mmCIF file of C-alpha atoms in Angstrom:
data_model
loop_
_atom_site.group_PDB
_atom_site.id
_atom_site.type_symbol
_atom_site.label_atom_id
_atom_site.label_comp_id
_atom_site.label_asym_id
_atom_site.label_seq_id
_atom_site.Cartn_x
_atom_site.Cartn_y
_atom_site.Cartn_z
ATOM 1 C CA UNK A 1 1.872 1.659 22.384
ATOM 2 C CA UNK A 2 5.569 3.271 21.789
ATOM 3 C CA UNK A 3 6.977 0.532 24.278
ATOM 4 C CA UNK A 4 5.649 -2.276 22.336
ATOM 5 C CA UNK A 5 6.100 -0.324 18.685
ATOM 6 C CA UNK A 6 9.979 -0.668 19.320
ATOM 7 C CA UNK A 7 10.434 -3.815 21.366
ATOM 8 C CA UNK A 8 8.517 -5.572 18.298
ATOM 9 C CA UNK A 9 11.710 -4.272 16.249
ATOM 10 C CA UNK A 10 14.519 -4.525 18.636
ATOM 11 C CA UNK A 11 13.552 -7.599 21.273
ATOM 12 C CA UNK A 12 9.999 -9.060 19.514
ATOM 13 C CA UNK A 13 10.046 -12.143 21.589
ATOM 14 C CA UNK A 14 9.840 -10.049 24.595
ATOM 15 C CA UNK A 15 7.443 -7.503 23.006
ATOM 16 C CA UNK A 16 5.297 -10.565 22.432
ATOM 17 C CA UNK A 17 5.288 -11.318 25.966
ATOM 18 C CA UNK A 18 4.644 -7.720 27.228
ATOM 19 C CA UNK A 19 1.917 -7.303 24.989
ATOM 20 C CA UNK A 20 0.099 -10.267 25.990
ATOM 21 C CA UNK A 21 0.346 -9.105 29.318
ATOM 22 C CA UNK A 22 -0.941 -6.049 29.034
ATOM 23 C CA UNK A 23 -4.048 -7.609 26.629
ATOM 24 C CA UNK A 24 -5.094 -9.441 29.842
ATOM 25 C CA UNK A 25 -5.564 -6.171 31.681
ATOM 26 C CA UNK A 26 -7.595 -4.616 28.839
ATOM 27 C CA UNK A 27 -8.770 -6.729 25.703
ATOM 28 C CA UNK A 28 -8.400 -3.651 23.260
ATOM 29 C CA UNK A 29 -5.422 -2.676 23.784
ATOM 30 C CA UNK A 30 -4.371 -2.566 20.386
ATOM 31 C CA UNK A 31 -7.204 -0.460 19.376
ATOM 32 C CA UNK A 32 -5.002 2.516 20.191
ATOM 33 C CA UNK A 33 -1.660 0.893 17.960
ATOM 34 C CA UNK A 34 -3.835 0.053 15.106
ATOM 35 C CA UNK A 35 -5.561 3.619 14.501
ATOM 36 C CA UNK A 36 -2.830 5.407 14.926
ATOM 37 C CA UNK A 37 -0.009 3.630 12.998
ATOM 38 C CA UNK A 38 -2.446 2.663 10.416
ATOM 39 C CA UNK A 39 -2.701 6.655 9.634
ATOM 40 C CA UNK A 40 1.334 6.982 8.759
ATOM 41 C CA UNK A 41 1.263 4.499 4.967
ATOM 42 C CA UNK A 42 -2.404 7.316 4.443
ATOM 43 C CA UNK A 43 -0.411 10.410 5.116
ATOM 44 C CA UNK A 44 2.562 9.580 3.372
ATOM 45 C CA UNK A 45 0.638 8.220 0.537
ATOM 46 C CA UNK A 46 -1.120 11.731 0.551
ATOM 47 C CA UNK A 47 2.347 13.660 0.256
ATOM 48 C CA UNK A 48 4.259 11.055 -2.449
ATOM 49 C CA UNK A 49 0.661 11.558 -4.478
ATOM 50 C CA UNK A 50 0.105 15.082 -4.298
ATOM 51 C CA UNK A 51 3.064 17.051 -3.793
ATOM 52 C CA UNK A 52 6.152 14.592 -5.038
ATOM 53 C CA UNK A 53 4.518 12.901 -7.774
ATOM 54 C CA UNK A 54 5.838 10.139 -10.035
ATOM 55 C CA UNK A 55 7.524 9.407 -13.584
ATOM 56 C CA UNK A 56 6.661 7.450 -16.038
ATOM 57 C CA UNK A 57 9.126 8.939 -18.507
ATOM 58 C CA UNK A 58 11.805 10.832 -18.945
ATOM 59 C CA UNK A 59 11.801 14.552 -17.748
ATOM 60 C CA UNK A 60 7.858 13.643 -17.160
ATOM 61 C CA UNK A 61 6.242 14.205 -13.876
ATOM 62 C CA UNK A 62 2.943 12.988 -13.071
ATOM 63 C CA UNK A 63 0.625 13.996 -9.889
ATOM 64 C CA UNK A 64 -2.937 13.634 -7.974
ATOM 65 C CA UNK A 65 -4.976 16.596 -7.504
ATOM 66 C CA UNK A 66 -5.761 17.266 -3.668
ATOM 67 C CA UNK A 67 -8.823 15.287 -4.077
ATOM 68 C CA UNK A 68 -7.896 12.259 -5.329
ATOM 69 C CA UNK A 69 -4.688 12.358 -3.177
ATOM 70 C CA UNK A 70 -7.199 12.689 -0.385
ATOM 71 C CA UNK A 71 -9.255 9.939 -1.369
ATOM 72 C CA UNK A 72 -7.068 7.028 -2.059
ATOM 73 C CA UNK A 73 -5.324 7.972 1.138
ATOM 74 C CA UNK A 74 -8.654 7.353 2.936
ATOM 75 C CA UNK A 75 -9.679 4.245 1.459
ATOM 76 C CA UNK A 76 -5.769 3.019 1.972
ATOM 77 C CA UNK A 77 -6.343 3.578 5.192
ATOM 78 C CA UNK A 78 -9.940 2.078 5.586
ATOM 79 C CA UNK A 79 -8.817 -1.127 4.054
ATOM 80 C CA UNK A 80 -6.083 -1.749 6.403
ATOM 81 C CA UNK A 81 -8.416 -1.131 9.233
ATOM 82 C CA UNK A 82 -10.895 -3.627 7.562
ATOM 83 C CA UNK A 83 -8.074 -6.233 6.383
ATOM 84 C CA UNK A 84 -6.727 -6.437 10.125
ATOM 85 C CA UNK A 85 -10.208 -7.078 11.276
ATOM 86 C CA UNK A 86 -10.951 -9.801 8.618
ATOM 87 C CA UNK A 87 -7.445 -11.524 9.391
ATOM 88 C CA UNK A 88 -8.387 -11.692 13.085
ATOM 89 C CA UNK A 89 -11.675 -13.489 12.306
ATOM 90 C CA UNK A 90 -9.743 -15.689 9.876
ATOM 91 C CA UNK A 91 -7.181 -16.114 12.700
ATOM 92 C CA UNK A 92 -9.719 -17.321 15.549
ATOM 93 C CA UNK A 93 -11.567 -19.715 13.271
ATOM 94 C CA UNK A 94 -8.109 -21.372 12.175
ATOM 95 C CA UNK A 95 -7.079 -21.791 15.931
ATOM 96 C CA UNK A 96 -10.038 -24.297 16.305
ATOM 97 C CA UNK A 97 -8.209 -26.531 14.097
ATOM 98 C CA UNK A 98 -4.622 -26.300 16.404
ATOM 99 C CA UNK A 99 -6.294 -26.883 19.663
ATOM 100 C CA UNK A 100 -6.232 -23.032 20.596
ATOM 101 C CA UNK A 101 -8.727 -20.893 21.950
ATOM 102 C CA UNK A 102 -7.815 -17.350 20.986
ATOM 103 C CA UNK A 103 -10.956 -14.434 21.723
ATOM 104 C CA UNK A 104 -11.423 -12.347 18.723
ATOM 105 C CA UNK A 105 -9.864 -9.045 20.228
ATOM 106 C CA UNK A 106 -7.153 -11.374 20.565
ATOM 107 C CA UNK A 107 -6.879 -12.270 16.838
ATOM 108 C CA UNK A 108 -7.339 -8.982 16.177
ATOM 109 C CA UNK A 109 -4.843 -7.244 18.390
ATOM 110 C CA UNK A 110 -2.114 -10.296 16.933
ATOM 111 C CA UNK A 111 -2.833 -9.063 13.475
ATOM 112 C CA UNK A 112 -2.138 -5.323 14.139
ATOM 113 C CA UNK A 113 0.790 -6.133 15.476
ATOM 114 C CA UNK A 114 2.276 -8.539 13.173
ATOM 115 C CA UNK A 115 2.334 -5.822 10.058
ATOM 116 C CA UNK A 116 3.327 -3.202 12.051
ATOM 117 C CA UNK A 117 6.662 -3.021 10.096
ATOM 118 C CA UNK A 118 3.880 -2.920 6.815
ATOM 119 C CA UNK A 119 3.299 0.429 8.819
ATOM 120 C CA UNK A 120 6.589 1.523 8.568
ATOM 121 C CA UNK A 121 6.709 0.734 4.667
ATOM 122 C CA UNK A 122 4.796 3.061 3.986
ATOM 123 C CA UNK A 123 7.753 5.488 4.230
ATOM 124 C CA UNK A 124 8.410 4.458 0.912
ATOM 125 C CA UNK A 125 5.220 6.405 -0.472
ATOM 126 C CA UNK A 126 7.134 9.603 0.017
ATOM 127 C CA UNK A 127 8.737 8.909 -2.798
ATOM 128 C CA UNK A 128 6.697 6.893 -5.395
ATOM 129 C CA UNK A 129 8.800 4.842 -7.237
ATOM 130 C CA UNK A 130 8.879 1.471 -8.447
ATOM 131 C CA UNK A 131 11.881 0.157 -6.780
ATOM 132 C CA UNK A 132 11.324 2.066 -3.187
ATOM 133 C CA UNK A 133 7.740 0.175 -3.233
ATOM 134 C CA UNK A 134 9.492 -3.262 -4.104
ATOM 135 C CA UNK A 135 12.193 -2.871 -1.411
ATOM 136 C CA UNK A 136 10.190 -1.640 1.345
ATOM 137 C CA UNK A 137 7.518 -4.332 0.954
ATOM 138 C CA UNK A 138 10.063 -6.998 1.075
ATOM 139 C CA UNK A 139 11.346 -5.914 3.814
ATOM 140 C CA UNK A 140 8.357 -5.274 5.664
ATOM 141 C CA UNK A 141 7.007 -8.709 4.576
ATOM 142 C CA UNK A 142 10.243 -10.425 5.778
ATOM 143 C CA UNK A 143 10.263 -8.780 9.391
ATOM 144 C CA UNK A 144 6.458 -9.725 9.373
ATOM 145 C CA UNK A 145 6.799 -13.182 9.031
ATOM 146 C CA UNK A 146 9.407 -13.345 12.065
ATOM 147 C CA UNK A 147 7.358 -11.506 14.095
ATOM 148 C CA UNK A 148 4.301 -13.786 13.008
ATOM 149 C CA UNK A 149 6.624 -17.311 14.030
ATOM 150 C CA UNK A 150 7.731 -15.448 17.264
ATOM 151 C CA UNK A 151 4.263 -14.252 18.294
ATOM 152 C CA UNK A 152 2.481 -17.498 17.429
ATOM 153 C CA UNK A 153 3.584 -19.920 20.772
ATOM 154 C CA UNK A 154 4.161 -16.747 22.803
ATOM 155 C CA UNK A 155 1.262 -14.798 22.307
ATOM 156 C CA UNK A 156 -1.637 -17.010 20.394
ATOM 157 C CA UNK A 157 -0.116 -19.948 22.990
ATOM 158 C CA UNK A 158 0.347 -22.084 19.804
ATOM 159 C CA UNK A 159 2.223 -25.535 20.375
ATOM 160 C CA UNK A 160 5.601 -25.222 18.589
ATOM 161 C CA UNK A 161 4.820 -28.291 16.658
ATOM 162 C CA UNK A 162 1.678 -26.635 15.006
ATOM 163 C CA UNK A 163 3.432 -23.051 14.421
ATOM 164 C CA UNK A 164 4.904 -24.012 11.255
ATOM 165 C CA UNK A 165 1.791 -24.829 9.624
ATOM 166 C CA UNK A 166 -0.197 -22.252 11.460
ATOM 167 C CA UNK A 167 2.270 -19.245 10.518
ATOM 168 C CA UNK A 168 1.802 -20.883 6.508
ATOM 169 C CA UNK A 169 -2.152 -21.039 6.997
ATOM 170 C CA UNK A 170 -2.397 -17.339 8.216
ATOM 171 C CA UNK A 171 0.134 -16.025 5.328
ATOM 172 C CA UNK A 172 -1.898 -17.651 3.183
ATOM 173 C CA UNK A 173 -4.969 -16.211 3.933
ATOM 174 C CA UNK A 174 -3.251 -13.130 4.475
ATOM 175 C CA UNK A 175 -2.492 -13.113 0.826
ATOM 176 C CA UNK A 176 -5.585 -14.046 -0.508
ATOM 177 C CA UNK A 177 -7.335 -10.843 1.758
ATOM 178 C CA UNK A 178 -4.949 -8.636 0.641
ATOM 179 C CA UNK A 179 -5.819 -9.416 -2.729
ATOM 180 C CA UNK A 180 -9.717 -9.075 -2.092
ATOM 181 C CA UNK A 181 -9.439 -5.740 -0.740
ATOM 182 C CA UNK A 182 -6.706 -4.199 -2.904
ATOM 183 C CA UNK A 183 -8.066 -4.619 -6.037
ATOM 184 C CA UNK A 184 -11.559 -3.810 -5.658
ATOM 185 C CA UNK A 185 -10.486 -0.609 -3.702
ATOM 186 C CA UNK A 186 -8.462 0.298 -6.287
ATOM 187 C CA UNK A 187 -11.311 0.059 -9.140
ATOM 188 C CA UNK A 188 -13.209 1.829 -6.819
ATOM 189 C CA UNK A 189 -10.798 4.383 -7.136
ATOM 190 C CA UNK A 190 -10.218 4.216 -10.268
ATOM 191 C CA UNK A 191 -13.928 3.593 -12.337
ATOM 192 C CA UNK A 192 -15.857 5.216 -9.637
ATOM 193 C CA UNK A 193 -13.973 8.181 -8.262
ATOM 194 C CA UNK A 194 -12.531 9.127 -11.485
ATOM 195 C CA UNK A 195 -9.068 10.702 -10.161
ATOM 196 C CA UNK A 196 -7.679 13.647 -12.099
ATOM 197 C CA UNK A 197 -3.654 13.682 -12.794
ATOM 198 C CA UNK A 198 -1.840 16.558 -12.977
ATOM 199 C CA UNK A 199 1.490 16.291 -15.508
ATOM 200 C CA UNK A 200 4.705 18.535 -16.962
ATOM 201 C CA UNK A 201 4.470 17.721 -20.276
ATOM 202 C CA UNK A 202 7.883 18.521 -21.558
ATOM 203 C CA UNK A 203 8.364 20.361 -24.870
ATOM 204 C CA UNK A 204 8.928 18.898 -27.762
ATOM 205 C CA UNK A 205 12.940 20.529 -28.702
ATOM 206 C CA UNK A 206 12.566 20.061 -32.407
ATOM 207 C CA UNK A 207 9.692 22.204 -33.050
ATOM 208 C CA UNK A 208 9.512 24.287 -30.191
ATOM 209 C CA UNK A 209 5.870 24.984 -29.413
ATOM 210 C CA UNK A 210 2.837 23.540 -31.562
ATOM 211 C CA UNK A 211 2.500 26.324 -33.587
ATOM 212 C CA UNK A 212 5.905 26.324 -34.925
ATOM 213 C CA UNK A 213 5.833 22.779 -36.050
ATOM 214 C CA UNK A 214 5.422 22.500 -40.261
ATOM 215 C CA UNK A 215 1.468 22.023 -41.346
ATOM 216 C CA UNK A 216 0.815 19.349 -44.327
ATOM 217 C CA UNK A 217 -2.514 20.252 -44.876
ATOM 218 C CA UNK A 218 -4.241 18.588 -48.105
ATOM 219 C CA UNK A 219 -5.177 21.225 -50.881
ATOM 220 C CA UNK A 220 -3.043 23.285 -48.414
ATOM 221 C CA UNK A 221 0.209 25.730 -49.747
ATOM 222 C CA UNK A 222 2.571 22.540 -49.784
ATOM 223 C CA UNK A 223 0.102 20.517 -52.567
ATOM 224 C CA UNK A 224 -0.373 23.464 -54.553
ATOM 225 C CA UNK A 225 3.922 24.607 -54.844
ATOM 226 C CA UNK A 226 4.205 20.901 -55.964
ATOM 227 C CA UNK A 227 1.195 21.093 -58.392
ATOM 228 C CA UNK A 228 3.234 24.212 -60.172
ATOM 229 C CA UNK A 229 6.018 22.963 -60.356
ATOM 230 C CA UNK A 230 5.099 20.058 -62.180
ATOM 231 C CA UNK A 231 6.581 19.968 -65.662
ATOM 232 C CA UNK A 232 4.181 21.065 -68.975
ATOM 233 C CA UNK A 233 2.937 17.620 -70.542
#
């Protein structure tokens, strides 16, 4: 797993090769990749959520209690188990069309591999912000799509005359799951789970605290001082 985890980023054509290799010699192979890197954009998630929190506003911090920290963690990391599967069946019934005969595991394994740099953005949770997240993803979605042109003719056997339009068909799709899974997990989340925030509401420096701030009450003290001082008629 580390072997192939940092050939993909150093030497991925070779990595490709390896890894195809070693898939011959035991078909779930990747399991073991998958699982484990798939836990790092959870726990990080868990730790930018809980404990670093994010701002909305000025001098405004906003944070998830442990529990709802916990649980979009969990279903982050369920959905990118279930996403990788779904690609790989997407995957094998595309190859029919470019004269490849992929096994599912196969699919599968290709797909884990392919966002592993997705893994690695998920760094940027540490520190939830808006322009870490948009960075990161780019990145990882840049590095993705080289690994997914390298790995098509070396490990999926592709013909370089079909990767092109292969590599566009499985982005794609890609796409389109992502979008299937992300939002309904997130109105799961949201409408079903019902997470709690936690903020630090800063003070208002005018007034000080609500107590101190000026009352305008009607028939309160301020109505009746105007009312006397209203000239005879």
């Amino acid at each position: 797993m580390i072997p192939h985890f940092f050939t993909l980023l150093t030497r991925p054509d070779k990595a490709w090769t390896d890894i195809r290799r070693d898939e011959e010699k035991n078909s779930s192979n990747y399991l073991v990749h998958l699982l484990l890197w798939a836990l790092l954009p959870a726990i990080c998630m868990f730790i930018g959520t809980r404990y670093v929190g994010w701002s909305l506003v000025e001098n405004e911090r906003i944070w998830l209690d442990t529990r709802s920290a916990f649980q979009l963690s969990l279903l982050i990391y369920l959905t990118i188990i279930l996403g990788t599967f779904i690609m790989g069946f997407f995957l094998r019934w595309m190859s029919r069309t470019f004269d490849a005969r992929p096994t599912f595991n196969q699919c599968v394994g290709f797909t884990a591999y392919v966002i592993t740099p997705f893994f690695l953005a998920g760094l940027g949770a540490l520190y939830p912000t808006r322009w870490i997240a948009i960075l990161v993803i780019v990145a990882a979605g840049v590095y993705s799509t080289y690994l997914l042109f390298v790995g098509l003719p070396k490990f999926m056997r592709i013909d370089n005359r079909n990767t092109f339009l292969y590599g566009a068909c499985t982005w794609a799709v890609g796409l389109l799951v992502l979008v299937n899974l992300k939002v309904p997990m997130i109105l799961f989340w949201l409408q079903v789970l019902e997470p709690t925030y936690e903020r630090n509401t800063p003070e208002n420096q005018s007034y000080g605290f609500e107590e101190n701030r000026p009352q305008d009450e009607p028939g309160g003290l301020d109505n009746e001082r105007r009312f006397n001082e209203r000239p005879n008629e």
